[in-house]
PDB file of C-alpha atoms in Angstrom:
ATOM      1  CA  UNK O  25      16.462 -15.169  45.154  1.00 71.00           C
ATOM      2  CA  UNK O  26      19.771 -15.669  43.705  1.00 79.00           C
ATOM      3  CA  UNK O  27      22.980 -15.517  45.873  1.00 85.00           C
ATOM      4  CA  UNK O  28      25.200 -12.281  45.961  1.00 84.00           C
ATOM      5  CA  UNK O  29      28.381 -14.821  46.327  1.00 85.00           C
ATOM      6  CA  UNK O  30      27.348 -16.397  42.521  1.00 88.00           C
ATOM      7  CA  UNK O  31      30.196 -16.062  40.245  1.00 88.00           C
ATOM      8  CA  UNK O  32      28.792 -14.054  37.539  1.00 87.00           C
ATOM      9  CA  UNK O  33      31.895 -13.964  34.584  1.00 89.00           C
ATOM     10  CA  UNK O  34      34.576 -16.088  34.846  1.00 92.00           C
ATOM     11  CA  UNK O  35      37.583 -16.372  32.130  1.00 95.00           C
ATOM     12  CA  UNK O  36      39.906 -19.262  31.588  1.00 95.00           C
ATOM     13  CA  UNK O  37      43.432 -17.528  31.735  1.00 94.00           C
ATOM     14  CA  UNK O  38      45.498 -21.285  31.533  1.00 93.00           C
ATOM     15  CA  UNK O  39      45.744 -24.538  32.619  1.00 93.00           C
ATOM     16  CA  UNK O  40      45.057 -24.156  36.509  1.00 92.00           C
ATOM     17  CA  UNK O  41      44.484 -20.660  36.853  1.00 96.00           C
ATOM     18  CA  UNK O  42      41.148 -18.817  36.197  1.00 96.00           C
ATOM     19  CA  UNK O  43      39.591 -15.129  37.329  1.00 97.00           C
ATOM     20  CA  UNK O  44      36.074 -14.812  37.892  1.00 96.00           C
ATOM     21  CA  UNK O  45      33.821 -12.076  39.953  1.00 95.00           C
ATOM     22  CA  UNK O  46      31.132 -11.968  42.164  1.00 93.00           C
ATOM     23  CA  UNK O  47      27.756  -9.864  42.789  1.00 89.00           C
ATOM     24  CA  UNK O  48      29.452  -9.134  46.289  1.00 91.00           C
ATOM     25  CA  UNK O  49      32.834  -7.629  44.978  1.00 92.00           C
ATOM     26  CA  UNK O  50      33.490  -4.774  42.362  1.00 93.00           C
ATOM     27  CA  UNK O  51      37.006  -6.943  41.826  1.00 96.00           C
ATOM     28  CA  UNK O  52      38.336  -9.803  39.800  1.00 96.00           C
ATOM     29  CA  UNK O  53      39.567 -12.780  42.182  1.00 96.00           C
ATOM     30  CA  UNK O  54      42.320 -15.201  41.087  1.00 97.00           C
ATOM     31  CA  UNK O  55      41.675 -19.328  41.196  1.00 96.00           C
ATOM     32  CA  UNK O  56      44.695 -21.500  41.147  1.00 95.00           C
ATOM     33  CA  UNK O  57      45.026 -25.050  41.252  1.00 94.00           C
ATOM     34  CA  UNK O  58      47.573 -26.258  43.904  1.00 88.00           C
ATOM     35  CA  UNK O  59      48.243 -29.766  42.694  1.00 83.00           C
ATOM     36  CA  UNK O  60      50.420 -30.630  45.505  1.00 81.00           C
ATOM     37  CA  UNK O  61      47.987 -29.469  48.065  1.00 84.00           C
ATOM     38  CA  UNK O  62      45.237 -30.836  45.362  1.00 89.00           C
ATOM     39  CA  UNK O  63      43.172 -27.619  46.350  1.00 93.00           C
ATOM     40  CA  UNK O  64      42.290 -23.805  44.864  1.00 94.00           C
ATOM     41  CA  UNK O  65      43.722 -21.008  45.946  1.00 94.00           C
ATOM     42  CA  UNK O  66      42.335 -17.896  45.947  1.00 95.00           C
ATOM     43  CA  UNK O  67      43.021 -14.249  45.492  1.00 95.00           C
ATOM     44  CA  UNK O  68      41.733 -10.878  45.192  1.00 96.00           C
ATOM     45  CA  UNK O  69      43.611  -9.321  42.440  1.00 96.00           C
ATOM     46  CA  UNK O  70      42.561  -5.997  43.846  1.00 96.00           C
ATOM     47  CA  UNK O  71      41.714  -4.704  39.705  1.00 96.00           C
ATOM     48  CA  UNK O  72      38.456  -3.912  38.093  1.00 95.00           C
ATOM     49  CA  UNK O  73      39.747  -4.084  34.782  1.00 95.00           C
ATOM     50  CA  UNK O  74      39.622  -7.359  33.195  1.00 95.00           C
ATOM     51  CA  UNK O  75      43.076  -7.297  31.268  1.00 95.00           C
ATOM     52  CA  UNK O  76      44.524  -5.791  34.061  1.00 96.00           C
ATOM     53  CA  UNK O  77      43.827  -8.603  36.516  1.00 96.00           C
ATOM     54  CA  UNK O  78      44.505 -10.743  33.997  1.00 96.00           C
ATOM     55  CA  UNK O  79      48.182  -9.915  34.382  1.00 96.00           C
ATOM     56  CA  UNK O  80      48.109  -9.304  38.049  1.00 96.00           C
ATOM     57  CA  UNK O  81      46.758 -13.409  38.585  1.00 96.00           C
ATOM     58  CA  UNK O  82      49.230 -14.480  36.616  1.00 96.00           C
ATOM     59  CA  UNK O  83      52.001 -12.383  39.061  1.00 96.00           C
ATOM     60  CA  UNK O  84      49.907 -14.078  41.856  1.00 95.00           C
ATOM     61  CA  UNK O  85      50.295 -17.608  40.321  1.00 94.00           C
ATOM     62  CA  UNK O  86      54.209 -16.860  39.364  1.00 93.00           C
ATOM     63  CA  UNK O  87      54.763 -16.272  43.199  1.00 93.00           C
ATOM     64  CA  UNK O  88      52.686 -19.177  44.626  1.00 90.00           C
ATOM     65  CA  UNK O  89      54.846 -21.138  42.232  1.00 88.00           C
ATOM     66  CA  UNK O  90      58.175 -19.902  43.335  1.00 87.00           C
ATOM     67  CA  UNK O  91      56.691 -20.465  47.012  1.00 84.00           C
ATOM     68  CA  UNK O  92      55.587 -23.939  46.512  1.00 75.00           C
ATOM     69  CA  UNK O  93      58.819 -24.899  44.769  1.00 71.00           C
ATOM     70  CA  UNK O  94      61.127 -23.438  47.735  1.00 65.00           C
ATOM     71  CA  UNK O  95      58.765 -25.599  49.880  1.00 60.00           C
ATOM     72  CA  UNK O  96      58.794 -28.171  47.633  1.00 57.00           C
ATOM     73  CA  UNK O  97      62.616 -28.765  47.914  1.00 54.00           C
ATOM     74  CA  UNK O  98      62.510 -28.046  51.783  1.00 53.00           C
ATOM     75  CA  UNK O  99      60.418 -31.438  52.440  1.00 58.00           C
ATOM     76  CA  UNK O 100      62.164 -34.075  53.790  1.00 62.00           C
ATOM     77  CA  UNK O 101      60.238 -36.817  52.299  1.00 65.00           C
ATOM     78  CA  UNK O 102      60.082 -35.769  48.756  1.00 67.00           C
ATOM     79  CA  UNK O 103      64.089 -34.930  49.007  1.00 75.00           C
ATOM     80  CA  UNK O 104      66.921 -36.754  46.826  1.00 81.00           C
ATOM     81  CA  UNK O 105      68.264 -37.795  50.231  1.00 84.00           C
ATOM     82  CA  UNK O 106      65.632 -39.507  51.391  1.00 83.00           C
ATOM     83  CA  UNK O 107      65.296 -41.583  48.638  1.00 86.00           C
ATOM     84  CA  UNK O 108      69.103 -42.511  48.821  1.00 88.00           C
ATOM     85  CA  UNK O 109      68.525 -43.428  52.110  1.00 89.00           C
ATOM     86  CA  UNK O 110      65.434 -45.827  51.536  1.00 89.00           C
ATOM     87  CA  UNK O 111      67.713 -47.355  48.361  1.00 89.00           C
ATOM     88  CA  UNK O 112      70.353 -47.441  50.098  1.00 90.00           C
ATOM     89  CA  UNK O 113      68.159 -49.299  53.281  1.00 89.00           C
ATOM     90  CA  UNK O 114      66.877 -51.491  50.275  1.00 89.00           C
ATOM     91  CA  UNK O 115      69.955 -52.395  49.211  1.00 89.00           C
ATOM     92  CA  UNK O 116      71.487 -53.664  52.722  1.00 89.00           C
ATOM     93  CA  UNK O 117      68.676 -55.530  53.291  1.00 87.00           C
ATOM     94  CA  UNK O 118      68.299 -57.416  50.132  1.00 83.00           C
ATOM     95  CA  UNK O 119      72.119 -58.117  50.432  1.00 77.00           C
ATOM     96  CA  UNK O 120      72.174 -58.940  53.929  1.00 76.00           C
ATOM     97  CA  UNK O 121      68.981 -61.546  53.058  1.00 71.00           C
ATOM     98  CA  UNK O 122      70.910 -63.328  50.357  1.00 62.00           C
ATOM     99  CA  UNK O 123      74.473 -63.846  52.026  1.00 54.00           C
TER     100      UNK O 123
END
């Protein structure tokens, strides 16, 4: 017996983001590739319509991205100030070690 959870039709929108349904649901769900998480995401795009969810998962992937990048910037290891910091560290080290 097959599973009702089987993705039966799914479309390639882009690069990282895909729709696809299921024998379960009547709608189109949204997949999208977090790389910095290095995991999929995913949504109901709450449409029947094929084009229509088409547009809505690329809304959904638009907002993830703005999301991610506010996030992004708010980490305090990935920030320009912490690498200053370790160069900086580098640096007095490297010049304390040779005088």
């Amino acid at each position: 017996m097959e599973s009702l959870n089987k993705k039966k039709s799914v479309k390639h929108i882009c690069r990282g983001l895909s729709i696809y349904k299921t024998g379960r649901s009547p709608f189109w769900h949204a997949r999208i590739y977090d790389p910095l998480t290095k995991r999929y995401v995913v949504r109901s795009t709450k449409e029947t319509n094929r084009l229509q969810a088409m547009d809505v998962a690329e809304e959904i992937l638009a907002d993830l991205k703005a999301k991610t990048n506010t996030n992004h910037a708010a980490s305090k290891d990935r920030s320009f100030e912490h690498y200053a910091r370790v160069n900086s560290d580098m640096m007095n080290r490297a010049g304390s070690a040779g005088g």
